[in-house]
Short mmCIF file of N, CA and C in Angstrom, two decimals:
data_model
loop_
_atom_site.label_atom_id
_atom_site.label_comp_id
_atom_site.label_asym_id
_atom_site.label_seq_id
_atom_site.Cartn_x
_atom_site.Cartn_y
_atom_site.Cartn_z
N MET A 391 49.97 7.39 -39.67
CA MET A 391 48.90 7.77 -38.49
C MET A 391 47.39 7.98 -39.04
N ILE A 392 47.35 9.38 -40.04
CA ILE A 392 46.14 9.10 -40.74
C ILE A 392 45.94 9.09 -42.11
N THR A 393 45.06 8.57 -42.86
CA THR A 393 44.94 8.47 -44.31
C THR A 393 44.07 9.68 -44.85
N PRO A 394 44.32 9.69 -46.55
CA PRO A 394 43.33 10.62 -46.89
C PRO A 394 42.23 10.73 -46.54
N ASP A 395 41.79 8.92 -46.80
CA ASP A 395 40.19 8.99 -46.06
C ASP A 395 39.48 9.33 -44.65
N TYR A 396 40.54 9.30 -44.10
CA TYR A 396 40.20 9.88 -42.24
C TYR A 396 39.79 11.36 -43.00
N CYS A 397 40.63 12.14 -43.67
CA CYS A 397 40.33 13.26 -43.77
C CYS A 397 39.19 13.36 -44.67
N ARG A 398 39.02 12.98 -45.32
CA ARG A 398 37.37 13.04 -46.28
C ARG A 398 36.30 12.85 -45.37
N THR A 399 36.37 11.46 -44.63
CA THR A 399 35.41 11.57 -43.58
C THR A 399 35.16 12.38 -42.62
N MET A 400 36.14 12.97 -41.91
CA MET A 400 36.06 13.96 -41.04
C MET A 400 35.69 15.59 -41.55
N ALA A 401 35.94 15.81 -42.75
CA ALA A 401 35.63 16.87 -43.96
C ALA A 401 34.19 16.95 -44.33
N ARG A 402 33.73 15.61 -44.40
CA ARG A 402 32.07 15.25 -44.34
C ARG A 402 31.34 15.75 -43.18
N TYR A 403 31.91 15.18 -42.14
CA TYR A 403 31.75 14.97 -41.03
C TYR A 403 31.08 16.50 -40.64
N ASN A 404 32.19 17.18 -40.70
CA ASN A 404 32.58 18.69 -40.05
C ASN A 404 31.59 19.65 -40.99
N SER A 405 31.00 19.08 -42.13
CA SER A 405 30.02 19.79 -43.16
C SER A 405 28.66 19.39 -42.60
N TRP A 406 28.39 18.52 -42.19
CA TRP A 406 27.02 17.55 -41.88
C TRP A 406 26.92 18.25 -40.33
N GLN A 407 28.00 18.63 -39.47
CA GLN A 407 27.42 19.19 -38.15
C GLN A 407 27.14 20.77 -38.47
N ASN A 408 28.21 21.40 -38.89
CA ASN A 408 28.28 22.86 -39.20
C ASN A 408 26.57 23.23 -40.11
N ASN A 409 26.09 22.16 -40.98
CA ASN A 409 24.88 22.56 -41.76
C ASN A 409 23.48 22.34 -40.49
N GLY A 410 23.74 21.62 -39.86
CA GLY A 410 22.65 21.44 -38.73
C GLY A 410 22.60 22.78 -38.47
N LEU A 411 23.77 23.27 -37.09
CA LEU A 411 24.07 24.33 -36.85
C LEU A 411 23.61 25.65 -37.77
N ARG A 412 23.94 25.85 -38.87
CA ARG A 412 23.54 26.79 -39.51
C ARG A 412 21.95 27.27 -39.64
N GLU A 413 21.53 26.25 -39.63
CA GLU A 413 19.81 26.58 -39.70
C GLU A 413 19.49 26.86 -38.35
N MET A 414 19.91 26.21 -37.49
CA MET A 414 19.50 26.55 -36.19
C MET A 414 19.53 27.68 -35.32
N ILE A 415 21.16 28.20 -35.95
CA ILE A 415 21.77 29.51 -35.40
C ILE A 415 20.74 30.43 -36.04
N GLN A 416 20.63 30.68 -37.47
CA GLN A 416 20.13 31.78 -37.98
C GLN A 416 18.65 32.13 -37.45
N ALA A 417 17.71 30.65 -37.01
CA ALA A 417 16.49 30.95 -36.48
C ALA A 417 16.90 31.69 -34.90
N MET A 418 17.85 31.69 -34.54
CA MET A 418 17.61 31.79 -33.14
C MET A 418 17.69 33.36 -32.66
N ASP A 419 17.10 33.75 -31.45
CA ASP A 419 17.11 34.81 -31.02
C ASP A 419 18.68 35.37 -30.92
N HIS A 420 18.87 37.04 -31.29
CA HIS A 420 20.08 37.80 -30.84
C HIS A 420 20.92 37.63 -29.56
N ASP A 421 19.76 37.94 -28.63
CA ASP A 421 20.33 37.77 -27.40
C ASP A 421 20.69 36.40 -27.01
N GLU A 422 20.13 35.49 -27.06
CA GLU A 422 20.50 34.19 -27.03
C GLU A 422 21.75 33.88 -27.35
N LEU A 423 21.95 33.80 -28.52
CA LEU A 423 23.44 33.55 -29.38
C LEU A 423 24.61 34.16 -28.61
N TYR A 424 24.56 35.54 -27.97
CA TYR A 424 25.35 36.28 -27.75
C TYR A 424 25.46 36.22 -26.36
N LYS A 425 24.53 35.79 -25.42
CA LYS A 425 24.79 35.42 -24.24
C LYS A 425 26.02 34.86 -23.61
N ASP A 426 26.66 35.64 -22.40
CA ASP A 426 27.82 35.17 -22.02
C ASP A 426 27.36 33.68 -21.49
N ARG A 427 27.33 31.99 -21.65
CA ARG A 427 27.05 31.45 -20.89
C ARG A 427 28.07 30.67 -20.21
N GLY A 428 29.02 31.27 -19.72
CA GLY A 428 30.01 30.67 -19.05
C GLY A 428 31.08 29.74 -19.86
N ALA A 429 30.91 29.34 -21.01
CA ALA A 429 31.54 28.32 -21.64
C ALA A 429 33.15 29.09 -21.66
N PHE A 430 34.03 28.31 -22.51
CA PHE A 430 35.48 28.92 -22.65
C PHE A 430 35.43 30.12 -23.46
N PHE A 431 34.77 30.28 -24.24
CA PHE A 431 34.50 31.54 -25.23
C PHE A 431 33.29 32.44 -24.96
N GLY A 432 32.57 32.08 -24.12
CA GLY A 432 31.42 32.84 -23.27
C GLY A 432 30.07 32.35 -23.80
N SER A 433 29.76 32.93 -25.04
CA SER A 433 28.59 32.96 -25.93
C SER A 433 28.73 31.56 -27.18
N ILE A 434 27.31 31.55 -27.54
CA ILE A 434 27.21 30.70 -28.89
C ILE A 434 28.06 30.97 -29.89
N MET A 435 27.95 32.30 -30.11
CA MET A 435 28.45 33.08 -31.27
C MET A 435 29.68 33.28 -31.31
N ARG A 436 30.45 33.59 -30.16
CA ARG A 436 31.81 33.65 -29.84
C ARG A 436 32.32 32.46 -29.93
N THR A 437 32.03 31.13 -29.64
CA THR A 437 32.58 30.08 -29.89
C THR A 437 32.33 29.69 -31.36
N LEU A 438 31.36 29.84 -32.14
CA LEU A 438 31.26 29.41 -33.14
C LEU A 438 32.30 30.15 -34.27
N ASN A 439 32.19 31.65 -33.54
CA ASN A 439 33.54 32.49 -34.44
C ASN A 439 34.98 32.19 -34.19
N HIS A 440 35.23 31.74 -33.05
CA HIS A 440 36.28 30.78 -32.76
C HIS A 440 36.59 29.87 -33.68
N LEU A 441 35.76 28.88 -33.81
CA LEU A 441 36.23 27.76 -34.82
C LEU A 441 36.31 27.99 -35.91
N LEU A 442 35.51 29.17 -36.58
CA LEU A 442 35.79 29.83 -37.72
C LEU A 442 37.20 30.48 -38.02
N TRP A 443 37.61 31.09 -37.22
CA TRP A 443 38.96 31.56 -36.92
C TRP A 443 39.69 30.59 -37.18
N GLY A 444 39.72 29.23 -36.67
CA GLY A 444 41.08 28.46 -35.88
C GLY A 444 40.87 27.79 -37.47
N ASP A 445 39.67 27.50 -37.98
CA ASP A 445 39.59 26.64 -39.51
C ASP A 445 40.39 27.44 -40.29
N THR A 446 40.12 28.72 -40.54
CA THR A 446 40.58 29.68 -41.49
C THR A 446 42.29 29.61 -41.33
N MET A 447 42.59 29.74 -40.11
CA MET A 447 44.41 29.65 -40.07
C MET A 447 44.88 28.34 -40.71
N TRP A 448 44.43 27.45 -39.80
CA TRP A 448 44.85 25.94 -40.01
C TRP A 448 44.76 25.59 -41.63
N ILE A 449 43.58 25.96 -42.22
CA ILE A 449 43.69 25.57 -43.90
C ILE A 449 44.31 26.17 -44.46
N SER A 450 44.80 27.13 -44.23
CA SER A 450 45.53 28.24 -44.95
C SER A 450 46.86 27.78 -44.71
N ARG A 451 47.28 27.12 -43.60
CA ARG A 451 48.47 26.21 -43.87
C ARG A 451 48.79 25.39 -44.60
N PHE A 452 47.44 24.50 -44.82
CA PHE A 452 47.40 23.14 -45.23
C PHE A 452 46.88 23.54 -47.23
N ASP A 453 46.32 24.50 -47.37
CA ASP A 453 46.36 24.62 -48.68
C ASP A 453 47.11 25.77 -49.10
N GLY A 454 47.74 26.87 -48.42
CA GLY A 454 48.77 27.72 -48.53
C GLY A 454 47.84 28.59 -49.53
N GLY A 455 46.54 28.90 -48.89
CA GLY A 455 45.58 30.03 -49.68
C GLY A 455 45.08 30.88 -48.95
N HIS A 456 44.48 32.14 -48.63
CA HIS A 456 44.21 32.89 -47.71
C HIS A 456 44.11 32.86 -46.28
N GLY A 457 44.49 33.25 -45.63
CA GLY A 457 44.21 32.95 -44.11
C GLY A 457 43.33 34.29 -43.82
N THR A 458 43.86 34.56 -42.39
CA THR A 458 43.29 36.09 -41.91
C THR A 458 44.32 36.43 -41.23
N ASP A 459 44.09 38.10 -40.99
CA ASP A 459 44.97 38.72 -40.05
C ASP A 459 44.39 39.20 -38.68
N LEU A 460 42.88 38.53 -38.51
CA LEU A 460 42.67 38.86 -37.13
C LEU A 460 43.52 37.96 -35.75
N SER A 461 43.60 38.63 -34.69
CA SER A 461 44.38 37.67 -33.59
C SER A 461 43.35 36.75 -33.24
N GLY A 462 43.67 35.88 -32.43
CA GLY A 462 42.47 34.86 -31.93
C GLY A 462 41.41 35.45 -30.73
N GLN A 463 41.84 36.52 -30.38
CA GLN A 463 40.67 37.65 -29.53
C GLN A 463 40.27 37.99 -30.71
N GLU A 464 40.45 38.61 -31.70
CA GLU A 464 39.70 39.22 -32.56
C GLU A 464 38.98 38.34 -33.44
N GLY A 465 39.57 37.16 -33.67
CA GLY A 465 38.16 35.83 -34.10
C GLY A 465 37.09 35.69 -33.40
N LEU A 466 36.94 35.95 -32.08
CA LEU A 466 35.86 35.76 -31.23
C LEU A 466 34.76 36.57 -31.93
N GLU A 467 35.12 37.87 -32.65
CA GLU A 467 34.25 38.77 -33.26
C GLU A 467 34.63 38.48 -34.81
N MET A 468 34.54 37.85 -35.30
CA MET A 468 34.79 37.50 -36.76
C MET A 468 33.63 37.83 -37.65
N THR A 469 32.45 37.25 -37.81
CA THR A 469 31.53 37.59 -38.05
C THR A 469 30.14 38.54 -37.19
N PRO A 470 29.82 39.27 -37.92
CA PRO A 470 29.24 40.36 -37.22
C PRO A 470 27.48 39.78 -37.40
N THR A 471 27.03 38.96 -37.98
CA THR A 471 25.73 38.74 -37.33
C THR A 471 25.80 36.87 -38.03
N PRO A 472 24.75 36.18 -37.54
CA PRO A 472 24.75 35.01 -37.61
C PRO A 472 24.75 34.49 -39.20
N ALA A 473 23.71 35.22 -40.09
CA ALA A 473 23.75 35.36 -41.20
C ALA A 473 24.92 35.11 -41.95
N VAL A 474 25.76 36.33 -41.86
CA VAL A 474 27.31 36.00 -42.26
C VAL A 474 28.31 35.08 -41.93
N TRP A 475 27.88 34.55 -40.58
CA TRP A 475 28.67 33.47 -40.13
C TRP A 475 28.31 32.30 -40.84
N ALA A 476 27.23 32.23 -41.40
CA ALA A 476 26.58 30.87 -41.78
C ALA A 476 27.18 31.00 -43.44
N ALA A 477 27.01 32.22 -43.84
CA ALA A 477 27.81 32.22 -45.28
C ALA A 477 29.03 31.87 -45.32
N ASP A 478 30.30 32.32 -44.25
CA ASP A 478 31.37 32.18 -44.39
C ASP A 478 31.67 30.60 -44.18
N ARG A 479 31.01 30.17 -42.98
CA ARG A 479 30.87 28.45 -42.44
C ARG A 479 30.95 27.94 -43.90
N PHE A 480 29.88 28.02 -44.44
CA PHE A 480 29.45 27.17 -45.67
C PHE A 480 30.88 27.10 -46.80
N ARG A 481 31.12 28.60 -46.81
CA ARG A 481 32.61 28.62 -47.45
C ARG A 481 33.56 27.87 -47.04
N MET A 482 33.66 27.99 -45.89
CA MET A 482 35.07 27.26 -45.15
C MET A 482 34.68 25.87 -44.95
N ASP A 483 33.52 25.37 -44.94
CA ASP A 483 33.26 23.95 -45.17
C ASP A 483 33.45 23.17 -46.71
N ALA A 484 33.40 24.17 -47.77
CA ALA A 484 33.66 23.61 -49.09
C ALA A 484 34.96 23.70 -49.13
N ARG A 485 36.05 24.85 -48.41
CA ARG A 485 37.44 24.66 -48.59
C ARG A 485 37.86 23.49 -47.81
N ILE A 486 37.47 23.14 -46.47
CA ILE A 486 37.77 21.93 -45.99
C ILE A 486 37.77 20.46 -47.27
N THR A 487 36.60 20.73 -47.47
CA THR A 487 36.52 19.64 -48.04
C THR A 487 37.11 19.41 -49.61
N LEU A 488 37.48 20.79 -50.07
CA LEU A 488 37.91 20.51 -51.31
C LEU A 488 39.52 20.21 -51.19
N TRP A 489 40.16 20.56 -49.95
CA TRP A 489 41.66 20.32 -49.32
C TRP A 489 41.27 18.64 -49.43
N ALA A 490 40.62 18.32 -48.67
CA ALA A 490 40.35 16.86 -47.98
C ALA A 490 40.31 15.74 -49.83
N GLU A 491 39.25 16.39 -50.41
CA GLU A 491 39.21 15.41 -51.33
C GLU A 491 40.47 15.40 -52.33
N SER A 492 41.64 16.49 -52.30
CA SER A 492 42.85 16.34 -53.06
C SER A 492 43.82 15.90 -52.62
N VAL A 493 44.00 15.88 -50.84
CA VAL A 493 44.85 15.69 -50.21
C VAL A 493 45.44 13.79 -50.93
N SER A 494 46.58 13.60 -50.75
CA SER A 494 47.44 12.28 -50.48
C SER A 494 48.19 11.82 -48.97
N THR A 495 48.32 10.78 -49.69
CA THR A 495 49.00 10.42 -48.27
C THR A 495 50.55 11.09 -48.08
N ILE A 496 51.23 11.22 -49.25
CA ILE A 496 52.73 12.08 -48.97
C ILE A 496 52.44 13.37 -48.19
N ASP A 497 51.28 13.89 -48.65
CA ASP A 497 50.81 15.08 -48.07
C ASP A 497 50.70 15.12 -46.64
N LEU A 498 50.52 14.26 -45.86
CA LEU A 498 50.16 14.00 -44.74
C LEU A 498 51.63 13.12 -43.87
N THR A 499 52.83 13.38 -44.62
CA THR A 499 53.98 12.82 -43.76
C THR A 499 54.89 14.37 -43.58
N GLY A 500 55.66 13.82 -43.04
CA GLY A 500 56.80 15.05 -42.87
C GLY A 500 56.04 16.43 -41.85
N ASP A 501 56.88 17.50 -41.74
CA ASP A 501 56.29 18.25 -40.42
C ASP A 501 55.86 19.30 -41.27
N LEU A 502 54.99 19.98 -40.59
CA LEU A 502 54.48 21.63 -41.05
C LEU A 502 55.11 22.42 -39.95
N THR A 503 55.59 23.52 -41.03
CA THR A 503 56.20 24.64 -39.53
C THR A 503 55.58 25.78 -40.15
N TRP A 504 54.98 26.69 -38.81
CA TRP A 504 54.17 27.98 -39.26
C TRP A 504 54.56 29.01 -37.97
N TYR A 505 53.91 29.85 -38.08
CA TYR A 505 54.57 30.85 -37.29
C TYR A 505 53.01 31.12 -36.54
N SER A 506 52.83 30.90 -34.79
CA SER A 506 51.74 30.95 -34.20
C SER A 506 51.61 32.20 -33.65
N GLY A 507 50.86 33.10 -33.73
CA GLY A 507 50.40 34.20 -33.12
C GLY A 507 50.05 34.20 -31.63
N MET A 508 49.29 33.06 -31.83
CA MET A 508 48.67 32.89 -30.35
C MET A 508 50.00 32.55 -29.58
N MET A 509 50.78 31.69 -29.74
CA MET A 509 51.97 31.40 -28.86
C MET A 509 53.01 32.47 -29.01
N GLY A 510 53.19 33.12 -30.19
CA GLY A 510 54.10 34.13 -30.46
C GLY A 510 55.46 33.56 -30.94
N LEU A 511 55.44 32.57 -31.30
CA LEU A 511 56.61 31.79 -31.76
C LEU A 511 56.12 30.92 -33.08
N GLU A 512 57.42 30.71 -33.96
CA GLU A 512 57.41 29.56 -34.95
C GLU A 512 57.52 28.25 -34.23
N MET A 513 56.39 27.11 -34.93
CA MET A 513 56.17 26.17 -34.63
C MET A 513 56.62 25.14 -35.64
N THR A 514 56.84 23.65 -35.03
CA THR A 514 56.91 22.79 -35.97
C THR A 514 56.56 21.41 -35.73
N LYS A 515 55.43 20.75 -36.09
CA LYS A 515 54.77 19.68 -35.72
C LYS A 515 54.58 18.52 -36.92
N PRO A 516 54.19 17.70 -36.59
CA PRO A 516 54.11 16.69 -37.40
C PRO A 516 52.72 17.30 -38.23
N MET A 517 52.81 16.72 -39.95
CA MET A 517 51.31 17.19 -40.50
C MET A 517 50.48 16.49 -39.95
N ALA A 518 50.57 15.24 -39.82
CA ALA A 518 49.51 14.61 -39.66
C ALA A 518 48.72 14.62 -38.19
N LEU A 519 49.36 15.22 -37.22
CA LEU A 519 48.75 15.55 -35.96
C LEU A 519 48.27 16.86 -36.09
N CYS A 520 48.98 17.73 -36.93
CA CYS A 520 47.84 19.03 -37.17
C CYS A 520 46.86 18.93 -37.81
N VAL A 521 46.69 18.11 -38.77
CA VAL A 521 44.95 17.43 -39.52
C VAL A 521 44.25 17.09 -38.66
N MET A 522 44.88 16.24 -37.68
CA MET A 522 43.92 15.77 -36.59
C MET A 522 43.49 16.54 -35.64
N GLN A 523 44.37 17.78 -35.36
CA GLN A 523 43.85 18.80 -34.50
C GLN A 523 43.10 19.54 -35.23
N VAL A 524 42.91 19.88 -36.20
CA VAL A 524 41.73 20.72 -36.78
C VAL A 524 40.21 19.69 -36.37
N PHE A 525 40.42 18.76 -37.00
CA PHE A 525 38.82 17.98 -36.66
C PHE A 525 38.93 17.73 -35.45
N ASN A 526 39.82 17.42 -34.41
CA ASN A 526 39.54 17.43 -33.23
C ASN A 526 38.83 18.77 -32.66
N HIS A 527 39.42 19.49 -32.91
CA HIS A 527 39.31 21.23 -32.27
C HIS A 527 38.05 21.62 -32.54
N GLN A 528 37.57 21.00 -34.31
CA GLN A 528 36.09 21.32 -34.46
C GLN A 528 35.22 20.40 -33.46
N THR A 529 35.22 19.28 -33.26
CA THR A 529 34.35 18.68 -32.95
C THR A 529 34.39 18.77 -31.19
N HIS A 530 35.70 19.03 -30.62
CA HIS A 530 35.79 19.88 -29.52
C HIS A 530 34.53 21.01 -28.99
N HIS A 531 34.85 22.11 -29.98
CA HIS A 531 33.96 23.45 -29.55
C HIS A 531 32.79 23.29 -30.16
N ARG A 532 32.48 22.33 -31.31
CA ARG A 532 30.98 22.19 -31.61
C ARG A 532 29.94 21.28 -30.50
N GLY A 533 30.92 20.32 -29.48
CA GLY A 533 30.33 19.98 -28.74
C GLY A 533 29.75 20.80 -27.15
N GLN A 534 30.52 21.91 -27.14
CA GLN A 534 29.94 23.26 -26.03
C GLN A 534 29.09 23.79 -26.94
N VAL A 535 29.00 24.07 -28.17
CA VAL A 535 27.91 24.79 -28.82
C VAL A 535 26.89 23.74 -28.68
N HIS A 536 26.94 22.43 -28.81
CA HIS A 536 25.86 21.59 -28.74
C HIS A 536 25.25 21.63 -27.13
N ALA A 537 25.92 21.82 -26.22
CA ALA A 537 25.68 21.53 -24.90
C ALA A 537 24.87 22.99 -24.40
N MET A 538 25.42 24.11 -25.21
CA MET A 538 24.72 25.55 -24.91
C MET A 538 23.10 25.62 -25.42
N LEU A 539 23.20 24.88 -26.67
CA LEU A 539 21.98 24.69 -27.27
C LEU A 539 21.08 24.15 -26.61
N THR A 540 21.41 22.52 -26.02
CA THR A 540 20.38 21.89 -25.57
C THR A 540 19.93 22.52 -24.17
N ALA A 541 20.87 23.03 -23.54
CA ALA A 541 20.55 24.00 -22.64
C ALA A 541 19.52 24.89 -22.38
N LEU A 542 19.43 25.52 -23.85
CA LEU A 542 18.36 26.21 -24.34
C LEU A 542 17.04 25.57 -24.55
N GLY A 543 16.73 24.55 -24.74
CA GLY A 543 15.74 23.57 -25.25
C GLY A 543 15.48 23.48 -26.74
N GLN A 544 16.93 23.72 -27.15
CA GLN A 544 16.91 23.37 -28.60
C GLN A 544 17.62 22.17 -28.90
N LYS A 545 17.22 21.37 -30.00
CA LYS A 545 17.26 19.97 -30.36
C LYS A 545 18.46 19.74 -31.32
N PRO A 546 19.69 19.87 -31.04
CA PRO A 546 20.62 19.89 -32.04
C PRO A 546 20.77 18.78 -32.73
N GLN A 547 21.18 18.34 -33.98
CA GLN A 547 20.84 17.31 -34.64
C GLN A 547 21.94 16.16 -33.86
N ASP A 548 22.06 14.61 -33.99
CA ASP A 548 22.76 13.90 -33.66
C ASP A 548 24.22 14.10 -34.12
N THR A 549 25.37 13.92 -33.02
CA THR A 549 26.62 14.10 -33.42
C THR A 549 27.56 12.77 -33.64
N ASP A 550 27.09 11.66 -33.34
CA ASP A 550 27.64 10.41 -34.05
C ASP A 550 28.23 10.21 -35.29
N LEU A 551 29.53 9.87 -35.25
CA LEU A 551 29.95 9.64 -36.88
C LEU A 551 28.75 8.18 -37.43
N PRO A 552 28.13 7.02 -37.10
CA PRO A 552 27.90 6.29 -37.66
C PRO A 552 26.38 6.53 -38.44
N PHE A 553 25.36 7.67 -37.79
CA PHE A 553 24.57 8.54 -37.77
C PHE A 553 24.79 9.45 -38.95
N MET A 554 25.54 9.91 -39.60
CA MET A 554 26.15 10.80 -40.67
C MET A 554 25.76 10.02 -41.79
N PRO A 555 24.93 10.99 -42.68
CA PRO A 555 24.32 10.44 -44.04
C PRO A 555 25.57 10.25 -44.83
N GLU A 556 25.17 8.95 -45.97
CA GLU A 556 26.17 8.94 -46.65
C GLU A 556 25.98 9.98 -47.89
N THR A 557 27.00 10.12 -48.38
CA THR A 557 27.50 10.82 -49.92
C THR A 557 26.99 10.33 -50.56
N SER A 558 26.64 10.67 -52.17
CA SER A 558 26.59 9.98 -53.41
C SER A 558 28.29 10.14 -54.01
#
C-alpha cells in the first residue's frame, strides 16, 4: 500500500510546512491566533495544538516512545504560547522524521492495535492505513490553518508537494 520512501517524503513535507507556519505564527498577534474563526477546533492555535496532540499520540504508537496523557479536548490547549508550540512542533517533526528514516517495508505491514481514548475502545487497523492517516490528518488540518491565515491577509507558503525544496 505504501513504502518507506512515501513515509520519508511525507515526513519531509510535514517539516517543510510546519517550518513555514512556525515563523508566521510566532510573529502574529495573540488575539488573532486565539480568536474563534468557526473552524472545527475554533482558532488557529487550537487547530495547531490538535495536530501536535494527534502527532504525539500516533508517533508514540509507531516508535514506542512517549505519548501524552492529555485527552483530545485537553490537547486543544497542549501548548500555552506560540513559542512553546513552535519548540514542541520542531521536536515532534524531528521525531517523525527520525521514525520515517528508519522505517522498513516490513514495519508497514500487518496490523496496529491501540487503545483509542477518543473512541473509548481498543482498535486494530492495518499499519499502512494508520501511517497514511497521520500524514493525511496533518495535511487536512494544516489546510484549515492555511485558510484561516489567508483570510487574515497572511501569505502562507505554497503547499504543493512538487514545490517542496529538495534536501541534500
